[in-house]
Tab-separated table of C-alpha atoms in Angstrom:
chain	number	residue	atom	x	y	z
A	24	MET	CA	12.435	10.426	-175.263
A	25	GLY	CA	10.938	12.321	-172.357
A	26	ASP	CA	8.293	11.077	-170.282
A	27	ALA	CA	6.760	8.829	-172.684
A	28	PRO	CA	5.605	5.382	-171.367
A	29	GLN	CA	8.120	2.615	-171.718
A	30	PHE	CA	5.875	0.609	-173.936
A	31	VAL	CA	5.980	3.660	-176.286
A	32	ALA	CA	9.850	4.177	-176.021
A	33	SER	CA	10.259	0.454	-176.926
A	34	ASN	CA	8.451	0.685	-180.223
A	35	PRO	CA	10.630	0.085	-183.076
A	36	ASN	CA	9.731	3.114	-185.178
A	37	VAL	CA	10.294	5.231	-182.016
A	38	LEU	CA	13.633	3.941	-181.546
A	39	VAL	CA	14.411	4.175	-185.073
A	40	ALA	CA	13.574	8.089	-184.810
A	41	HIS	CA	15.761	8.108	-181.669
A	42	GLU	CA	18.660	6.733	-183.370
A	43	ARG	CA	18.289	9.338	-186.038
A	44	VAL	CA	18.414	12.053	-183.414
A	45	GLU	CA	21.707	10.538	-182.220
A	46	GLN	CA	23.127	10.516	-185.824
A	47	ALA	CA	22.093	14.154	-186.202
A	48	ARG	CA	23.982	15.209	-182.889
A	49	ALA	CA	27.167	13.392	-184.178
A	50	ARG	CA	26.787	15.163	-187.347
A	51	GLU	CA	26.727	18.368	-185.292
A	52	THR	CA	30.027	17.650	-183.693
A	53	ILE	CA	31.761	16.794	-187.409
A	54	ALA	CA	30.365	20.090	-188.612
A	55	ARG	CA	31.628	21.977	-185.480
A	56	ALA	CA	35.091	20.295	-186.041
A	57	ASP	CA	35.846	22.528	-189.243
A	58	LEU	CA	35.827	25.534	-186.843
A	59	PHE	CA	39.056	24.288	-185.173
A	60	PRO	CA	42.544	23.818	-186.267
A	61	ALA	CA	43.835	20.235	-187.201
A	62	VAL	CA	46.827	19.595	-184.639
A	63	ASP	CA	49.171	16.822	-185.572
A	64	LEU	CA	52.362	15.347	-183.713
A	65	THR	CA	54.621	13.350	-185.673
A	66	ALA	CA	57.589	11.356	-184.332
A	67	SER	CA	60.002	9.192	-186.152
A	68	ARG	CA	63.638	7.466	-185.829
A	69	THR	CA	65.787	6.246	-188.589
A	70	ASP	CA	68.838	4.110	-188.330
A	71	TYR	CA	71.340	4.067	-191.083
A	72	ILE	CA	73.790	1.260	-192.167
A	73	ASN	CA	77.136	2.902	-193.169
A	74	ASP	CA	80.763	2.288	-192.828
A	75	ALA	CA	81.614	2.942	-189.119
A	76	THR	CA	85.156	3.889	-189.836
A	77	VAL	CA	84.022	7.030	-191.855
A	78	THR	CA	83.342	9.409	-189.000
A	79	THR	CA	81.170	11.897	-190.996
A	80	SER	CA	78.578	8.999	-191.846
A	81	GLU	CA	75.271	9.596	-190.297
A	82	THR	CA	74.063	6.677	-188.178
A	83	SER	CA	70.539	7.658	-186.777
A	84	GLU	CA	68.096	10.422	-186.983
A	85	GLN	CA	65.325	11.323	-184.980
A	86	ASN	CA	62.447	13.901	-185.781
A	87	VAL	CA	59.492	15.403	-183.851
A	88	ASP	CA	57.018	17.527	-185.632
A	89	LEU	CA	54.211	19.488	-184.002
A	90	SER	CA	51.680	21.092	-186.437
A	91	ALA	CA	48.656	23.030	-186.588
A	92	SER	CA	46.606	24.323	-189.786
A	93	LEU	CA	43.352	25.887	-190.297
A	94	SER	CA	41.565	26.626	-193.511
A	95	LEU	CA	40.076	29.883	-192.865
A	96	SER	CA	37.625	29.449	-195.749
A	97	LYS	CA	36.566	26.170	-194.453
A	98	ALA	CA	35.884	27.557	-190.986
A	99	PHE	CA	33.720	30.399	-192.411
A	100	ALA	CA	31.967	27.570	-194.269
A	101	GLY	CA	31.877	25.473	-191.113
A	102	ILE	CA	29.596	28.337	-189.393
A	103	SER	CA	26.911	27.735	-191.855
A	104	GLY	CA	27.321	24.020	-191.697
A	105	THR	CA	27.287	23.886	-187.880
A	106	ARG	CA	23.939	25.754	-188.129
A	107	ALA	CA	22.694	23.411	-190.633
A	108	ALA	CA	23.592	20.468	-188.532
A	109	ARG	CA	21.939	22.100	-185.596
A	110	PHE	CA	18.732	22.614	-187.232
A	111	SER	CA	18.775	19.264	-188.672
A	112	THR	CA	19.174	17.866	-185.170
A	113	LEU	CA	16.016	19.954	-184.057
A	114	ALA	CA	14.350	18.662	-187.137
A	115	LYS	CA	15.078	15.001	-186.099
A	116	LYS	CA	13.836	15.806	-182.551
A	117	GLU	CA	10.429	16.927	-183.911
A	118	ALA	CA	10.258	13.795	-186.003
A	119	LEU	CA	10.869	11.729	-183.038
A	120	ARG	CA	8.109	13.796	-180.994
A	121	GLY	CA	5.728	13.096	-184.109
A	122	SER	CA	6.605	9.390	-184.005
A	123	VAL	CA	5.875	9.141	-180.209
A	124	ASP	CA	2.751	11.099	-180.563
A	125	GLN	CA	1.479	8.871	-183.550
A	126	ILE	CA	2.360	5.590	-181.496
A	127	ILE	CA	0.573	6.855	-178.586
A	128	LEU	CA	-2.609	7.718	-180.704
A	129	GLU	CA	-2.493	4.398	-182.395
A	130	LEU	CA	-1.989	2.499	-179.031
A	131	ALA	CA	-4.963	4.352	-177.778
A	132	LEU	CA	-7.202	3.531	-180.729
A	133	ALA	CA	-6.139	-0.115	-180.610
A	134	GLN	CA	-6.782	-0.301	-176.760
A	135	VAL	CA	-10.314	1.435	-177.136
A	136	ALA	CA	-11.082	-1.060	-179.894
A	137	ILE	CA	-10.203	-4.056	-177.952
A	138	GLU	CA	-12.323	-2.644	-174.819
A	139	ARG	CA	-15.292	-1.708	-177.091
A	140	ALA	CA	-15.282	-5.089	-178.886
A	141	THR	CA	-14.904	-7.077	-175.715
A	142	LYS	CA	-17.882	-5.054	-174.239
A	143	HIS	CA	-19.943	-5.830	-177.368
A	144	ALA	CA	-18.990	-9.446	-177.403
A	145	ALA	CA	-20.064	-9.822	-173.853
A	146	ILE	CA	-23.347	-8.185	-174.682
A	147	ARG	CA	-23.715	-10.623	-177.844
A	148	ASN	CA	-22.936	-13.533	-175.598
A	149	GLU	CA	-25.721	-12.640	-173.202
A	150	LEU	CA	-28.132	-11.974	-176.050
A	151	LYS	CA	-27.128	-15.424	-177.410
A	152	ALA	CA	-27.949	-17.149	-174.058
A	153	GLU	CA	-31.364	-15.347	-173.900
A	154	LEU	CA	-32.306	-16.439	-177.418
A	155	LYS	CA	-31.243	-19.969	-176.703
A	156	THR	CA	-33.451	-20.169	-173.704
A	157	PHE	CA	-36.128	-18.534	-175.580
A	158	LEU	CA	-35.901	-21.071	-178.492
A	159	SER	CA	-36.118	-23.825	-175.792
A	160	ARG	CA	-39.405	-22.369	-174.620
A	161	GLN	CA	-40.602	-21.573	-178.008
A	162	LYS	CA	-40.092	-25.447	-179.116
A	163	LYS	CA	-42.200	-26.508	-176.306
A	164	ARG	CA	-44.955	-24.529	-177.847
A	165	PHE	CA	-44.188	-25.753	-181.391
A	166	THR	CA	-44.587	-29.333	-179.949
A	167	ALA	CA	-47.982	-28.445	-178.503
A	168	GLY	CA	-48.815	-26.936	-181.904
A	169	GLU	CA	-49.047	-23.371	-180.756
A	170	LEU	CA	-46.261	-22.031	-182.856
A	171	ALA	CA	-45.238	-22.297	-186.554
A	172	ALA	CA	-41.815	-23.841	-187.588
A	173	SER	CA	-41.245	-20.345	-189.564
A	174	GLU	CA	-41.168	-18.760	-186.297
A	175	LEU	CA	-38.601	-21.453	-184.962
A	176	GLU	CA	-36.463	-20.992	-187.923
A	177	SER	CA	-36.577	-17.105	-187.435
A	178	ILE	CA	-35.298	-17.497	-183.888
A	179	ARG	CA	-32.529	-19.903	-185.071
A	180	ALA	CA	-31.627	-17.373	-187.719
A	181	ARG	CA	-31.208	-14.646	-185.127
A	182	ILE	CA	-28.988	-16.940	-183.153
A	183	LYS	CA	-26.906	-17.518	-186.117
A	184	LEU	CA	-26.774	-13.660	-186.840
A	185	VAL	CA	-25.544	-13.032	-183.121
A	186	GLU	CA	-22.991	-15.876	-183.394
A	187	SER	CA	-21.505	-14.238	-186.524
A	188	GLU	CA	-21.362	-10.993	-184.671
A	189	ILE	CA	-19.297	-12.676	-181.658
A	190	VAL	CA	-17.015	-14.345	-184.292
A	191	ARG	CA	-16.272	-10.916	-186.090
A	192	LEU	CA	-15.890	-9.154	-182.733
A	193	GLY	CA	-13.422	-11.991	-181.707
A	194	SER	CA	-11.533	-11.407	-184.895
A	195	GLU	CA	-11.373	-7.719	-184.195
A	196	ILE	CA	-10.054	-8.305	-180.764
A	197	THR	CA	-7.390	-10.524	-182.151
A	198	SER	CA	-6.452	-8.209	-184.779
A	199	ASN	CA	-6.052	-5.196	-182.222
A	200	GLU	CA	-4.101	-7.285	-180.015
A	201	ALA	CA	-1.690	-8.209	-182.632
A	202	LYS	CA	-1.515	-4.323	-183.505
A	203	LEU	CA	-0.688	-3.737	-179.768
A	204	ARG	CA	2.084	-6.198	-179.675
A	205	SER	CA	3.517	-4.856	-182.748
A	206	LEU	CA	3.479	-1.138	-181.431
A	207	ALA	CA	4.316	-1.998	-177.841
A	208	GLY	CA	7.834	-3.731	-179.135
A	209	GLU	CA	9.161	-5.954	-176.655
A	210	GLN	CA	6.766	-4.748	-173.774
A	211	ASP	CA	3.749	-6.916	-172.477
A	212	ILE	CA	0.642	-5.581	-174.042
A	213	SER	CA	-0.883	-6.083	-170.510
A	214	GLU	CA	1.028	-2.993	-169.517
A	215	VAL	CA	-0.558	-0.867	-172.078
A	216	LYS	CA	-3.312	1.047	-170.258
A	217	LEU	CA	-5.706	3.845	-171.363
A	218	VAL	CA	-5.172	5.615	-168.167
A	219	ASP	CA	-1.275	6.009	-168.934
A	220	LEU	CA	-2.192	7.112	-172.399
A	221	ALA	CA	-4.853	9.531	-171.421
A	222	ARG	CA	-2.606	12.397	-170.421
A	223	PHE	CA	-0.726	12.389	-173.811
A	224	ILE	CA	-4.269	12.558	-175.626
A	225	PRO	CA	-6.194	15.786	-176.156
A	226	GLY	CA	-9.123	15.827	-173.890
A	227	ASN	CA	-11.331	17.735	-176.455
A	228	GLU	CA	-11.594	19.426	-179.848
A	229	ASP	CA	-10.151	22.547	-178.896
A	230	GLU	CA	-6.902	21.038	-177.441
A	231	ALA	CA	-6.597	18.920	-180.661
A	232	VAL	CA	-6.826	22.061	-182.661
A	233	ALA	CA	-4.221	23.986	-180.571
A	234	ILE	CA	-1.812	20.927	-180.661
A	235	ALA	CA	-2.232	20.469	-184.507
A	236	LEU	CA	-1.708	24.338	-185.073
A	237	HIS	CA	0.848	25.103	-182.419
A	238	ARG	CA	2.799	21.858	-181.661
A	239	ASN	CA	2.257	20.120	-184.905
A	240	PRO	CA	5.574	17.990	-185.190
A	241	ALA	CA	5.433	17.230	-188.740
A	242	LEU	CA	5.008	20.864	-189.580
A	243	ARG	CA	8.067	21.946	-187.057
A	244	GLU	CA	10.252	19.226	-188.649
A	245	ALA	CA	9.796	20.672	-192.003
A	246	GLU	CA	10.418	24.413	-190.599
A	247	TRP	CA	13.631	23.317	-189.028
A	248	GLU	CA	14.689	21.149	-192.249
A	249	GLN	CA	13.763	24.329	-194.333
A	250	GLN	CA	16.336	26.412	-192.101
A	251	SER	CA	19.042	23.766	-192.119
A	252	ALA	CA	18.657	23.666	-196.110
A	253	SER	CA	19.066	27.638	-196.025
A	254	GLN	CA	22.333	27.118	-194.080
A	255	ASN	CA	23.559	24.482	-196.525
A	256	VAL	CA	23.134	26.832	-199.403
A	257	ALA	CA	25.225	29.427	-197.541
A	258	LYS	CA	27.891	26.690	-196.843
A	259	ALA	CA	27.903	25.616	-200.410
A	260	THR	CA	28.252	29.240	-201.776
A	261	LYS	CA	31.226	29.865	-199.535
A	262	THR	CA	33.174	27.219	-201.533
A	263	LEU	CA	33.121	29.255	-204.571
A	264	PHE	CA	35.530	31.746	-203.099
A	265	PRO	CA	39.453	31.273	-202.922
A	266	ASP	CA	40.687	29.134	-200.184
A	267	VAL	CA	43.062	30.761	-197.337
A	268	SER	CA	44.692	28.464	-194.887
A	269	LEU	CA	47.056	29.266	-192.011
A	270	SER	CA	49.529	26.617	-190.745
A	271	PHE	CA	52.191	26.443	-188.091
A	272	ASN	CA	55.049	23.900	-187.878
A	273	ALA	CA	57.443	23.308	-185.036
A	274	PRO	CA	59.935	20.548	-186.316
A	275	LEU	CA	62.616	19.241	-183.876
A	276	SER	CA	65.174	17.007	-185.574
A	277	SER	CA	68.314	15.229	-184.188
A	278	ASP	CA	71.077	13.643	-186.090
A	279	ARG	CA	73.914	11.313	-184.650
A	280	TYR	CA	77.274	10.473	-186.730
A	281	ALA	CA	79.795	7.745	-186.399
A	282	SER	CA	82.156	10.117	-184.728
A	283	THR	CA	79.792	10.195	-181.714
A	284	SER	CA	78.952	13.731	-182.503
A	285	SER	CA	75.334	14.901	-183.030
A	286	THR	CA	73.447	17.991	-184.143
A	287	ARG	CA	70.016	19.374	-183.377
A	288	SER	CA	67.767	21.726	-185.349
A	289	ASN	CA	64.598	23.542	-184.735
A	290	GLU	CA	63.115	25.470	-187.602
A	291	SER	CA	59.674	26.677	-186.655
A	292	ASN	CA	57.590	28.461	-189.227
A	293	VAL	CA	54.478	29.893	-189.984
A	294	ARG	CA	52.823	29.591	-193.276
A	295	LEU	CA	49.752	31.255	-195.122
A	296	ASP	CA	48.540	29.692	-198.271
A	297	LEU	CA	46.161	31.274	-200.825
A	298	ARG	CA	44.518	28.528	-203.302
A	299	ILE	CA	42.264	29.664	-206.187
A	300	PRO	CA	40.456	26.750	-207.807
A	301	LEU	CA	40.522	27.533	-211.655
A	302	PHE	CA	38.522	24.363	-212.971
A	303	ASP	CA	36.718	21.567	-210.983
A	304	GLY	CA	34.502	20.250	-213.912
A	305	GLY	CA	31.394	22.337	-212.483
A	306	ARG	CA	31.478	20.444	-209.074
A	307	ARG	CA	31.158	23.489	-206.991
A	308	LEU	CA	28.481	25.197	-208.983
A	309	ALA	CA	26.554	21.889	-209.271
A	310	GLU	CA	26.575	21.615	-205.233
A	311	VAL	CA	25.091	25.072	-205.015
A	312	THR	CA	22.375	24.409	-207.586
A	313	LEU	CA	21.610	21.277	-205.539
A	314	GLU	CA	21.436	22.967	-202.239
A	315	LYS	CA	19.186	25.534	-203.610
A	316	SER	CA	16.888	22.942	-205.164
A	317	LYS	CA	16.702	21.277	-201.827
A	318	LEU	CA	15.726	24.480	-200.093
A	319	ARG	CA	12.872	25.111	-202.660
A	320	GLU	CA	11.835	21.552	-202.181
A	321	GLN	CA	11.768	21.970	-198.409
A	322	THR	CA	9.902	25.423	-198.700
A	323	TYR	CA	7.287	23.641	-200.784
A	324	THR	CA	6.959	20.932	-198.234
A	325	VAL	CA	6.504	23.433	-195.484
A	326	SER	CA	3.749	25.329	-197.350
A	327	ALA	CA	2.108	22.196	-197.952
A	328	ARG	CA	2.076	21.051	-194.441
A	329	LYS	CA	0.993	24.277	-193.253
A	330	LEU	CA	-1.863	24.435	-195.636
A	331	ASP	CA	-2.848	20.852	-194.852
A	332	THR	CA	-2.842	21.823	-191.049
A	333	CYS	CA	-4.782	25.025	-191.153
A	334	SER	CA	-7.389	23.349	-193.680
A	335	ARG	CA	-7.915	20.486	-191.455
A	336	TRP	CA	-8.190	22.187	-188.110
A	337	SER	CA	-8.783	26.107	-188.369
A	338	ASP	CA	-12.374	26.748	-188.394
A	339	ASN	CA	-13.102	24.530	-191.437
A	340	GLY	CA	-10.212	25.905	-193.362
A	341	LYS	CA	-11.797	29.262	-193.696
A	342	GLU	CA	-10.604	31.618	-190.894
A	343	SER	CA	-6.996	31.190	-190.242
A	344	CYS	CA	-5.637	29.628	-193.428
A	345	PRO	CA	-3.666	32.110	-195.650
A	346	ARG	CA	-5.579	32.769	-198.939
A	347	GLY	CA	-3.950	34.411	-202.142
A	348	ASN	CA	-1.425	36.911	-201.167
A	349	SER	CA	-3.002	37.748	-197.860
A	350	ARG	CA	-0.633	37.352	-194.799
A	351	ARG	CA	-2.669	36.139	-191.986
A	352	TRP	CA	0.008	34.146	-190.301
A	353	GLN	CA	2.843	36.176	-188.581
A	354	MET	CA	6.124	34.199	-188.145
A	355	SER	CA	8.353	34.670	-185.346
A	356	GLU	CA	11.491	32.947	-184.221
A	357	SER	CA	11.474	31.115	-180.926
A	358	LYS	CA	14.057	29.170	-178.962
A	359	ASN	CA	11.761	26.160	-178.622
A	360	THR	CA	10.130	26.027	-181.997
A	361	PRO	CA	11.475	27.522	-185.268
A	362	MET	CA	8.261	29.458	-185.856
A	363	HIS	CA	5.009	30.366	-184.306
A	364	TYR	CA	1.972	31.255	-186.646
A	365	GLN	CA	-0.583	33.561	-185.279
A	366	ALA	CA	-3.708	34.831	-187.173
A	367	ARG	CA	-3.679	38.661	-187.524
């Protein structure tokens, strides 16, 4: 989780996002396994109960079989599957980054709210003390007949108003402290300092806009998922073709007979199989249709997030947002992010 503070890394939502990254990496390994042959070693021994006086009766048999098989069609589909799994992992990493960014922002806002409410409560307490002192002086004037009762009630009303503000600020502090405890996970909330969060938060509006447009984790996640869906379509399409598999077997067997004689055999073979599916109830075509629908869904998601981002941050949504058929945003592949968008 990078250099995020410990009280961010221990947040349950961040931990969930981190586990999803680990699961995506495991799926990468699973998908990559289709590119390699399956290698098996089988060993067995069989003892027979026969009439020992018959010299030709078999008493035992030992077999060792080494086999390797590779489905060429599955391997070709596995190329697309591996790419899809890789893109999915990158999407989960962006989701993790987005979760960390969101937690940092919420922590900062909660901490700011606590500090602001604490300062305001201190000011209100000072004001309350001053009003009570002022009330004591005014009571003496009231006793001397120099002040009307209505003016005393006005001072008391002001004190009640200040006291209600102090209660409200106390509730706000308690609420934000509870939010901090929820966000910080198992960490002590006293360790949450604004100075530690400041380097993760934009310093001004220009930095915020740059992050929203070029490092937007939610948009990057959708883009990686779109590329993953595209590879899944290619993988599903390859299952429509005939399956060709190549296998190699090297069995070694040994037979022993009652006459103490034994025989050995080694019959290695290479086998090429062609399987042409004729009917599967429409399963494979349905899988292709499903993956194409997922790709379209992800394409719409990318468009929605892109428009949402630029309408919020790009010059009030007028300068850098694509409109109609105009192509103001140029997409280019990058090693670090799936696409960059630059205004022409």
